[in-house]
Coordinates of C-alpha atoms (C1' of nucleotides) in Angstrom, one line a residue:
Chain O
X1 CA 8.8 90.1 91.2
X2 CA 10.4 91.4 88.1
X3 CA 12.0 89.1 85.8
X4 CA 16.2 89.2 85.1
X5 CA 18.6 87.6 83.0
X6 CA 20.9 85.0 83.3
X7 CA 23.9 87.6 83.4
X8 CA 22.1 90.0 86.0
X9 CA 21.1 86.3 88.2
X10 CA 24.7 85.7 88.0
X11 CA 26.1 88.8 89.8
X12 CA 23.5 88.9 92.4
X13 CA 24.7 85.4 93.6
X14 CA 28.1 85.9 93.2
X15 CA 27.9 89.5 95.5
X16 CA 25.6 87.4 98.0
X17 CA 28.3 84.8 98.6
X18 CA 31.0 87.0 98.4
X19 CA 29.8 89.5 101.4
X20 CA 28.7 86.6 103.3
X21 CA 32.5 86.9 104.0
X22 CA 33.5 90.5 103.5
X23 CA 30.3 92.4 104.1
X24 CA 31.7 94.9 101.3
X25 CA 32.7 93.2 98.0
X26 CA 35.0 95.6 95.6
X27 CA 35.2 95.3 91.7
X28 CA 38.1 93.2 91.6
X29 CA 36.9 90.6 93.8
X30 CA 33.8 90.1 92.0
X31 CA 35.4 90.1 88.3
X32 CA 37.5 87.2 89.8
X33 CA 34.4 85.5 91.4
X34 CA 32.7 85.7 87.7
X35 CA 35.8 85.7 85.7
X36 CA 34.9 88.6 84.0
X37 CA 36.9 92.2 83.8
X38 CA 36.4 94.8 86.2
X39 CA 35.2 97.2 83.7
X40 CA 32.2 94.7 83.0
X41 CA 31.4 94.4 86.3
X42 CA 31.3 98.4 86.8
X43 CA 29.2 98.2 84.2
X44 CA 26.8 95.8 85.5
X45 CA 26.8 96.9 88.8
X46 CA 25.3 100.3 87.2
X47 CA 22.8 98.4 85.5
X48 CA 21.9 96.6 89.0
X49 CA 21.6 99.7 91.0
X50 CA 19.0 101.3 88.8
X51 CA 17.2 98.2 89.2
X52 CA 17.6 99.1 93.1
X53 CA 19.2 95.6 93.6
X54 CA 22.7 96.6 95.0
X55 CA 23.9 99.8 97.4
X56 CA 26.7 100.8 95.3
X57 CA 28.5 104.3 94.9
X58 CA 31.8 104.9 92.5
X59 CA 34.6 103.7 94.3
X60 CA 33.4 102.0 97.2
X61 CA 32.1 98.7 96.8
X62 CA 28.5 97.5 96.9
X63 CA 26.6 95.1 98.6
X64 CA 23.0 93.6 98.3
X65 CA 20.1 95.7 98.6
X66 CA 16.8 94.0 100.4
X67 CA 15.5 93.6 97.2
X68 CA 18.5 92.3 95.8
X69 CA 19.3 89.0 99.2
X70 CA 15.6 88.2 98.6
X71 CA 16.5 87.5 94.6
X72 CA 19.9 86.1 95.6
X73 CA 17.8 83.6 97.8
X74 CA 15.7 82.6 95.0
X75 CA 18.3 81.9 92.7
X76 CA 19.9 79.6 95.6
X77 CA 16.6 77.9 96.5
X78 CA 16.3 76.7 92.9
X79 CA 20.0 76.2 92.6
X80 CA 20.2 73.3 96.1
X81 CA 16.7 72.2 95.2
X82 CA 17.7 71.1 91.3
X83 CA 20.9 69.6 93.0
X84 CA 18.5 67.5 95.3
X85 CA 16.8 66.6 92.2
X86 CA 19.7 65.5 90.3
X87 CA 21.6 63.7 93.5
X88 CA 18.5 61.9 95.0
X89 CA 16.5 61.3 91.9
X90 CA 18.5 60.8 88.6
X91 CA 21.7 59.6 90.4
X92 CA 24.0 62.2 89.3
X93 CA 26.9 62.2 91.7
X94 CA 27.8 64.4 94.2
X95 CA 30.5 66.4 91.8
X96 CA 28.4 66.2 88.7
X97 CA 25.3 68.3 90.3
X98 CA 26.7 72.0 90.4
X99 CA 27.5 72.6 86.9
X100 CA 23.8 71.3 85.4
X101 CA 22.1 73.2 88.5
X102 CA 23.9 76.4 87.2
X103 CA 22.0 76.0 83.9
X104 CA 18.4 74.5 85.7
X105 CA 18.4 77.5 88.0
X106 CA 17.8 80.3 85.7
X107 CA 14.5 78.5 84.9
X108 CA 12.3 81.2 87.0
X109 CA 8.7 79.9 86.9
X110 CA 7.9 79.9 90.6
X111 CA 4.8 77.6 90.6
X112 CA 7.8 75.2 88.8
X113 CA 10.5 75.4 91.8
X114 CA 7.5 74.9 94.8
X115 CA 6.2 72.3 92.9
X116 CA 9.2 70.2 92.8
X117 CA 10.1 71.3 96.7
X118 CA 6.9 69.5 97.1
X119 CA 7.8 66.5 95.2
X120 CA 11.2 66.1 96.7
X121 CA 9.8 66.5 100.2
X122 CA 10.7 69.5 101.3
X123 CA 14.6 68.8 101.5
X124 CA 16.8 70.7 104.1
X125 CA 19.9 70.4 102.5
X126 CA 21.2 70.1 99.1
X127 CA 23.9 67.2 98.6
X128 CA 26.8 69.3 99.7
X129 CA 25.2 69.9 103.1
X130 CA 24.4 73.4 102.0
X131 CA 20.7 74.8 103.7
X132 CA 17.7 74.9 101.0
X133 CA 15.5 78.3 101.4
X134 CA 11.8 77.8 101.9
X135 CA 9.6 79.2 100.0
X136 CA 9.3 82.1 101.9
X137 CA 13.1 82.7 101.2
X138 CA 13.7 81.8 104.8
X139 CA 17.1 79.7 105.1
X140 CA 19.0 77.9 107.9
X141 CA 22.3 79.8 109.2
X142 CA 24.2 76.8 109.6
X143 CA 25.4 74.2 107.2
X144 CA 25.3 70.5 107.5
X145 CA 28.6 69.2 107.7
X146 CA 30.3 65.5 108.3
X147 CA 30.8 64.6 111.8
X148 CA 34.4 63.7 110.6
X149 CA 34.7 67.9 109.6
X150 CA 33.2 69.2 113.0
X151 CA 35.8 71.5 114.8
X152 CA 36.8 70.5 118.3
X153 CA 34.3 71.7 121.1
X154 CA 31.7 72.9 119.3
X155 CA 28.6 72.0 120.2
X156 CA 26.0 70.1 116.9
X157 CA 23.7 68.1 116.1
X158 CA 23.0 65.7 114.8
X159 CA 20.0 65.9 111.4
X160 CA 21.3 63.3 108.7
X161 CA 22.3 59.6 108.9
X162 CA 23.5 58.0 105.6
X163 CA 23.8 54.4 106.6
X164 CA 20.8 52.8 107.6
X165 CA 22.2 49.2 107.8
X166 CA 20.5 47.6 111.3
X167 CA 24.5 47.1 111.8
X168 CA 24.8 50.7 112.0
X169 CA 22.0 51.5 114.0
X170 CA 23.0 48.9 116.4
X171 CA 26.4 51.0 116.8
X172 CA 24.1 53.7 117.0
X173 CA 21.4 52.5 119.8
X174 CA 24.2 51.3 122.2
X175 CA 26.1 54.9 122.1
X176 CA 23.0 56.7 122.6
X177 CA 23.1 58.2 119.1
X178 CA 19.9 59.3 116.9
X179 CA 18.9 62.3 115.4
X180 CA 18.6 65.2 117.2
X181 CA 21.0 64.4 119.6
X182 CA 23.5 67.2 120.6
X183 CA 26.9 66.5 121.0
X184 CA 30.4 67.4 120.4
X185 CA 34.0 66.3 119.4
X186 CA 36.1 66.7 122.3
X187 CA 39.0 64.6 120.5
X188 CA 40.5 63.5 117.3
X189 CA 43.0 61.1 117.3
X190 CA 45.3 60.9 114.1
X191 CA 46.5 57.7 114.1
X192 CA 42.9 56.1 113.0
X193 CA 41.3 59.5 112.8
X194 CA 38.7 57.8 115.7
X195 CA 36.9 60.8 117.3
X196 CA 36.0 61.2 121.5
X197 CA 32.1 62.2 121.7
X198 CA 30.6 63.9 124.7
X199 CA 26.6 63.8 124.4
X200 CA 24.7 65.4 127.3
X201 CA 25.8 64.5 130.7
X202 CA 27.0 61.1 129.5
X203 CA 30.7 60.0 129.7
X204 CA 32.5 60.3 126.3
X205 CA 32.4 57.6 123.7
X206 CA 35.0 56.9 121.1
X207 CA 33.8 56.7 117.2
X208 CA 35.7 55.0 114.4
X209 CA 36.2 57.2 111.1
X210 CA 34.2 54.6 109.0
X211 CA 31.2 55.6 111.6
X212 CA 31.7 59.3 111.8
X213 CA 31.7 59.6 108.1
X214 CA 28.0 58.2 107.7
X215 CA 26.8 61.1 110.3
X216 CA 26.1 64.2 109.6
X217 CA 25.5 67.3 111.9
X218 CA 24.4 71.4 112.1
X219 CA 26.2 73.5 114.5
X220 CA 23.7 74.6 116.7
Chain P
X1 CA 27.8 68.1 69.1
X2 CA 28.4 71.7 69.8
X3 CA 26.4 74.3 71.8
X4 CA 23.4 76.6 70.3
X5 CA 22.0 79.8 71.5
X6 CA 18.1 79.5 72.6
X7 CA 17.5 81.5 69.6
X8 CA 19.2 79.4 67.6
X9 CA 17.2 76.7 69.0
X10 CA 13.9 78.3 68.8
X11 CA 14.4 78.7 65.0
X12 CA 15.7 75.1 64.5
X13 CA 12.8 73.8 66.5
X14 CA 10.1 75.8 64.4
X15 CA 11.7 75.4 60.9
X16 CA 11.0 71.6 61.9
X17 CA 7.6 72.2 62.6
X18 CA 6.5 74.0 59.5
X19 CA 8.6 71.6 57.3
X20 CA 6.4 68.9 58.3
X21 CA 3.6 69.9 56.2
X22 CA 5.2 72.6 53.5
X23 CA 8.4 70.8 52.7
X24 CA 10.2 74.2 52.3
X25 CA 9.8 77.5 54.7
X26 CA 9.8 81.0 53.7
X27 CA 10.3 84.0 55.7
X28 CA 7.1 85.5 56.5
X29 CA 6.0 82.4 57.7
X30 CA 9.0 81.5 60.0
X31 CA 8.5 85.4 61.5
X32 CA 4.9 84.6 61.6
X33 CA 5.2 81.8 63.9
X34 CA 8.5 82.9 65.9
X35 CA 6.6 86.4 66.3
X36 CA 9.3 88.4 64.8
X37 CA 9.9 90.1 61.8
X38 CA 11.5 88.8 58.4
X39 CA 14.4 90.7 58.9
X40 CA 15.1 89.0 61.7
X41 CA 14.5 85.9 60.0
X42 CA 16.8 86.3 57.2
X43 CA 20.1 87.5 59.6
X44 CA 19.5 84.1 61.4
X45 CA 18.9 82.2 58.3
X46 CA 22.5 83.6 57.5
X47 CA 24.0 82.7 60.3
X48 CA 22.6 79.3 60.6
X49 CA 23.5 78.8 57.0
X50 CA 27.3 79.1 57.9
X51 CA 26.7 76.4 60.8
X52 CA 25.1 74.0 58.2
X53 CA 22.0 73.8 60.1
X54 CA 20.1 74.7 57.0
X55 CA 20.0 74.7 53.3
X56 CA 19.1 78.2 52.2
X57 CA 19.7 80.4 48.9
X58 CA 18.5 84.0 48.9
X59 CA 15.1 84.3 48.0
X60 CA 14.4 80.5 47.8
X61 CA 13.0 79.4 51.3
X62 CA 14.7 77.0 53.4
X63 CA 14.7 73.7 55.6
X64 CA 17.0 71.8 57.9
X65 CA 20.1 69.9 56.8
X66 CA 20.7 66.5 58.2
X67 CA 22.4 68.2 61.0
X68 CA 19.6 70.7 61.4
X69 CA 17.4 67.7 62.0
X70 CA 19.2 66.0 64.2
X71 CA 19.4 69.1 66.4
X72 CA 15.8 70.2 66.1
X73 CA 14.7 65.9 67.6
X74 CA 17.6 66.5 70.3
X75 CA 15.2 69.9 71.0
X76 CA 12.0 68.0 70.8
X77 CA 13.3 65.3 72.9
X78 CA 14.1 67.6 75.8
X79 CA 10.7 69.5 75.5
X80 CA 8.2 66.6 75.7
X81 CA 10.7 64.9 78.2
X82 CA 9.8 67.4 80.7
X83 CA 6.3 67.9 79.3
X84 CA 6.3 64.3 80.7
X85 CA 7.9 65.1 83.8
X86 CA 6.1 68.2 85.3
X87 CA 2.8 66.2 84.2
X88 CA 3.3 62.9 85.5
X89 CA 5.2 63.9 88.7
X90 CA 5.2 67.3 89.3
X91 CA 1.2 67.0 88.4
X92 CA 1.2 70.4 86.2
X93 CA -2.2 70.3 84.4
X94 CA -1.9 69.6 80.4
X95 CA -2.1 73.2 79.7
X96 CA 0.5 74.4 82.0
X97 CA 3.2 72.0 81.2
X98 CA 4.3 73.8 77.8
X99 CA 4.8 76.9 78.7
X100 CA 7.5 76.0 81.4
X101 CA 8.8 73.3 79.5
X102 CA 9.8 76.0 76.4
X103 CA 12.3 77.2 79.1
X104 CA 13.8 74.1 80.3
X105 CA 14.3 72.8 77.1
X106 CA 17.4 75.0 76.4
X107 CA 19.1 73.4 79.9
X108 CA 21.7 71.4 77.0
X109 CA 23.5 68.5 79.1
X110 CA 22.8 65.4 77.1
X111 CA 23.4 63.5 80.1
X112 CA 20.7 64.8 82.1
X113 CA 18.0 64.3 79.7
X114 CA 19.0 60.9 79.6
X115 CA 19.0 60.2 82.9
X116 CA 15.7 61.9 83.1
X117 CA 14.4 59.6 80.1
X118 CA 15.3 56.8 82.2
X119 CA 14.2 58.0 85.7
X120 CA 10.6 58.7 84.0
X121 CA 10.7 54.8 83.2
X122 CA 11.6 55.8 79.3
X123 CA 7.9 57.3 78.3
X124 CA 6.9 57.3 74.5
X125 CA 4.3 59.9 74.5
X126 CA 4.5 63.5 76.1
X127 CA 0.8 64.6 77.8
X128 CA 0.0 66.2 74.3
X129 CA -0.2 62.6 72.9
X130 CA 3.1 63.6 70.9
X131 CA 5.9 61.1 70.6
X132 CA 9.0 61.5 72.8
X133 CA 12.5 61.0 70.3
X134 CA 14.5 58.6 71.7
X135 CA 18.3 59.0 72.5
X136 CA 19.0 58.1 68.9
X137 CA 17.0 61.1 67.7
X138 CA 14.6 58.0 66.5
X139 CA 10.7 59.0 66.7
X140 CA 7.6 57.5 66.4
X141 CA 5.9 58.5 63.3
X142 CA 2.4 58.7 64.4
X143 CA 0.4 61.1 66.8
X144 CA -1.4 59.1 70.2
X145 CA -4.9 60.5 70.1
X146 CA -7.8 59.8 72.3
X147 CA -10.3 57.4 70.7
X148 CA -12.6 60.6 70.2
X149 CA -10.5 62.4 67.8
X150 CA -9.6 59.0 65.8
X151 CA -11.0 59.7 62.3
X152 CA -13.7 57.2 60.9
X153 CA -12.1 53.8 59.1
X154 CA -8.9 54.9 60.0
X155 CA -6.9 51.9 61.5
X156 CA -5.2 52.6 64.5
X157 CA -3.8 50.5 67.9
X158 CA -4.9 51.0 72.0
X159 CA -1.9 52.2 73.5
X160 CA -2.9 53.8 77.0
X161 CA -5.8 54.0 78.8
X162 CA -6.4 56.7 81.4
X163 CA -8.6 55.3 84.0
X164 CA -7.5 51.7 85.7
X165 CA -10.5 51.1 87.6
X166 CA -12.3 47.7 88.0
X167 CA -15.2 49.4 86.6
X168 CA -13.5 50.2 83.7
X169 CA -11.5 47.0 82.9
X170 CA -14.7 45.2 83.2
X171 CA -16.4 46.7 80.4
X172 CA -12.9 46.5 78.1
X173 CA -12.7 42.7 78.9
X174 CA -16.2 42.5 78.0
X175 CA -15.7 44.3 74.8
X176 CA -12.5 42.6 73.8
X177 CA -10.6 45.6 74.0
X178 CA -7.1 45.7 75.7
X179 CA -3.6 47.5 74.8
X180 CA -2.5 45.8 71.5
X181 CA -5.9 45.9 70.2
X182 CA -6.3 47.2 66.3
X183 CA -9.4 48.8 65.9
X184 CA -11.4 51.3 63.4
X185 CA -14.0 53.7 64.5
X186 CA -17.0 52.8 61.5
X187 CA -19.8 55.4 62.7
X188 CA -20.1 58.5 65.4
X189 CA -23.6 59.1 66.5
X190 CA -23.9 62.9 67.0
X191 CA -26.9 62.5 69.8
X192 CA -24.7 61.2 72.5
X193 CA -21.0 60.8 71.1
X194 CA -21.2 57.2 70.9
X195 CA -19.4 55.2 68.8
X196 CA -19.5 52.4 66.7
X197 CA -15.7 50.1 66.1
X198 CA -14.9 47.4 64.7
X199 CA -12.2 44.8 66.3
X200 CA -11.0 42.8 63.7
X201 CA -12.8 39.9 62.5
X202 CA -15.5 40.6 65.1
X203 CA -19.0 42.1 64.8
X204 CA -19.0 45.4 65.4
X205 CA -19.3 47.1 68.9
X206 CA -21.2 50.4 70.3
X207 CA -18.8 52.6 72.5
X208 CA -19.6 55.2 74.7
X209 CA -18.3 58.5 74.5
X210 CA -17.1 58.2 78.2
X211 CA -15.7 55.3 78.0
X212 CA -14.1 56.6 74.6
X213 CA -12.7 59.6 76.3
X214 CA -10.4 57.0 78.3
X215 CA -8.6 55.1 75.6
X216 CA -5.9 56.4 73.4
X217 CA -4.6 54.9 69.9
X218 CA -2.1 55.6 67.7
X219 CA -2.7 55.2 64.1
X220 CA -0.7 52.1 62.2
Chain C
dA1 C1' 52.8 115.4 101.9
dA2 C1' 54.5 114.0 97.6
dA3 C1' 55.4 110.2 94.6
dT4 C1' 54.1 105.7 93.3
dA5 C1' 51.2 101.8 92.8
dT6 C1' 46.7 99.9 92.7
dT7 C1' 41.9 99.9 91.9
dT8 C1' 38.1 101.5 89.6
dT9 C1' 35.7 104.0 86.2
dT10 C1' 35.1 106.0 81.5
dA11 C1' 35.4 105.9 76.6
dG12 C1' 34.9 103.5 72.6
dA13 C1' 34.3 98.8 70.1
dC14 C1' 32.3 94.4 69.2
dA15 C1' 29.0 90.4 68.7
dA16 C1' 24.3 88.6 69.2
dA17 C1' 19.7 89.3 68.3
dC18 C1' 16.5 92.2 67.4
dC19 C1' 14.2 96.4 65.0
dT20 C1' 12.5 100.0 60.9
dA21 C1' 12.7 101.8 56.4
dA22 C1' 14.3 101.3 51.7
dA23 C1' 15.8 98.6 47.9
dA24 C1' 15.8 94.4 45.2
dA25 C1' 13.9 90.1 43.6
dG26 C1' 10.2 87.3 42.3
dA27 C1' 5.2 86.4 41.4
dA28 C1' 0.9 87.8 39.7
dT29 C1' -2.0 90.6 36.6
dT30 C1' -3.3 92.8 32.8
Chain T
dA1 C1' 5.9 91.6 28.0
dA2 C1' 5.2 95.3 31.0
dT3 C1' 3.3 96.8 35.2
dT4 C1' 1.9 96.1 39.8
dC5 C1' 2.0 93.7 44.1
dT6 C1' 4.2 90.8 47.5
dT7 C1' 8.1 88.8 49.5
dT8 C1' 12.6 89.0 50.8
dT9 C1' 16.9 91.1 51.5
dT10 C1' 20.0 95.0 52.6
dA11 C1' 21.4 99.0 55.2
dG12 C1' 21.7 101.1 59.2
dG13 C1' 20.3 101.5 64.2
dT14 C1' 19.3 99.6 69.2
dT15 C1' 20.1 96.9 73.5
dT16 C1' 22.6 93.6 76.4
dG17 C1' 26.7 92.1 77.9
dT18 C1' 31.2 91.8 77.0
dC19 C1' 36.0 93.6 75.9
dT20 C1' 40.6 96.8 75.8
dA21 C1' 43.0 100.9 76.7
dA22 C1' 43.2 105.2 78.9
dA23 C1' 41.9 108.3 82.6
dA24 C1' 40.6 109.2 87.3
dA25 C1' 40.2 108.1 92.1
dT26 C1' 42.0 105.9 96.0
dA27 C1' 45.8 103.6 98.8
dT28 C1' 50.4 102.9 99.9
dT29 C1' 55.0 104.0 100.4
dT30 C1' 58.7 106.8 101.1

DNA sequence: AAATATTTTTAGACAAACCTAAAAAGAATT
DNA sequence: AATTCTTTTTAGGTTTGTCTAAAAATATTT
């Protein structure tokens, strides 16, 4: 693996999380992305297609090549893992991580990022709930997400409790609840924002907010 | 404090160095150690000139301002920081930790290298034995060496010894030896690397050189 | 399908950081 | 003190990544 600069890391991880949504991603959208101008993204994109890192042709767009989603997942595995660092380590806040990680993940020594992996213990999921790529650039499809932002009837479960008072796991043990277990939301009532569980073949349960808010879950 | 290119850096950070021991810095030697050519040198001197990082007439040499060394112990501080860290946690051997460290000392947030400070229990030395600037910029003015490389008659203080073992302690209790102690190595026997020190007002004791290898001092 | 609007690309400039080759300044030698 | 040698600076050029303004291609509207 070739070595690129901070500019040509920048676009590659902008275009992968742009055609996560579009498939396609045009000039315009990716000058916004990077607020840069279009003509500096033509320019770049260019540059990135000799490097055989995009598909591009004048006019029509471009997406990632091979080459170019197993970079983009580098640059993302050291971008969660230096937010796990930061989060769980040197007590930055959950807000504060992002900007310092965009500076820490250009640091490409790969011996460096598996090290810490190892150090950290091999986290999942970076402090937003985001998926962590292995080493092998492998990478969970879904993202872990608050029990209180599941969408109705979709089955999850659930990978991440943030509470681990004995009080809580009391709650926990009596409803049936640990990780692992699959469930879903089949109601949300506004008034308190307490949520109707169905796990398994069991009868539903009701959850107060304060609870759901120290679960988290993956769709399945 | 505002924000400095890594080149920038890189020159700040070696004009430091070679000021230590020639006072004032000419061109051929700056290109010598940053690799590049006196050209080169004398653009940046320019430019760095302008930002008052250095004092510097045509012709003349040059060497930091006030603000140049402040800038250049903000560098060092970062570097031997996370000399300390990929050592000590991320257990990088001594040689590797430079290298990598070179890069993440241009990451710039002051707030993360103090958090790191304090998450690495505020360490004085970095693996090199070189002293760590504190978040003052304030340094220590001697070197830690291992008791091997001390020069002869030169007072110095145990600061740090490597190996903890019962074994170990047993023959430093015995000696009189522990951290605090002020010592001067009187005589090195060339046969077997032992040594002969002196303790203060006591008669002198013999030293081995593996036990030596273990314990490092700092001059007074 | 022609006219208009939008998007994208090209052309030409600029700043940062480097280079080579030539000129100027300073140091050393006779 | 004049000459020679060394060091340093200047002048002009390159690459990377950016920009603005104009031109070309594509999309949309009528």
């Amino acid at each position: 693996m070739l070595n690129y600069s901070t500019s040509e890391e920048n676009y590659i991880k902008a275009i992968f999380h742009l055609q996560q949504e579009d498939g396609t991603v045009t000039t315009n959208e990716l000058a916004a992305e990077l607020k840069t101008k279009p003509a500096s993204v033509t320019d770049m994109m260019k540059k990135l297609k000799t490097k055989k890192l995009v598909h591009y042709e004048a006019y029509h767009g471009f997406r990632l090549s091979n080459e170019g989603k197993k970079l983009a997942l580098i640059i993302i595995r050291r971008h969660r893992l230096w937010e796990f660092f930061l989060a769980e380590k040197l007590k930055f806040s959950w807000e504060e991580v992002h900007a310092v990680a965009e500076d820490l993940e250009h640091v490409s020594s790969k011996k460096l990022i598996d090290k810490l992996d190892e150090f950290l213990g091999f986290p999942r999921f970076d402090p937003h709930g985001d998926p962590i790529p292995d080493a092998n650039g492998r990478i969970e499809t879904s993202k872990q997400v608050c029990l209180t932002e599941l969408p109705l009837n979709k089955t999850a479960i659930v990978c991440h409790v943030s509470d681990q008072s004995s009080e809580m796991l009391e709650v926990l043990g009596h409803k049936n609840i640990m990780i692992g277990t699959r469930l879903e939301v089949k109601k949300r009532f506004d008034f308190d924002n307490s949520l109707e569980i169905k796990t398994g073949k069991q009868a539903a349960t009701t959850i107060s907010d304060q609870l759901a808010r120290n679960i988290y879950v993956k769709t399945a």
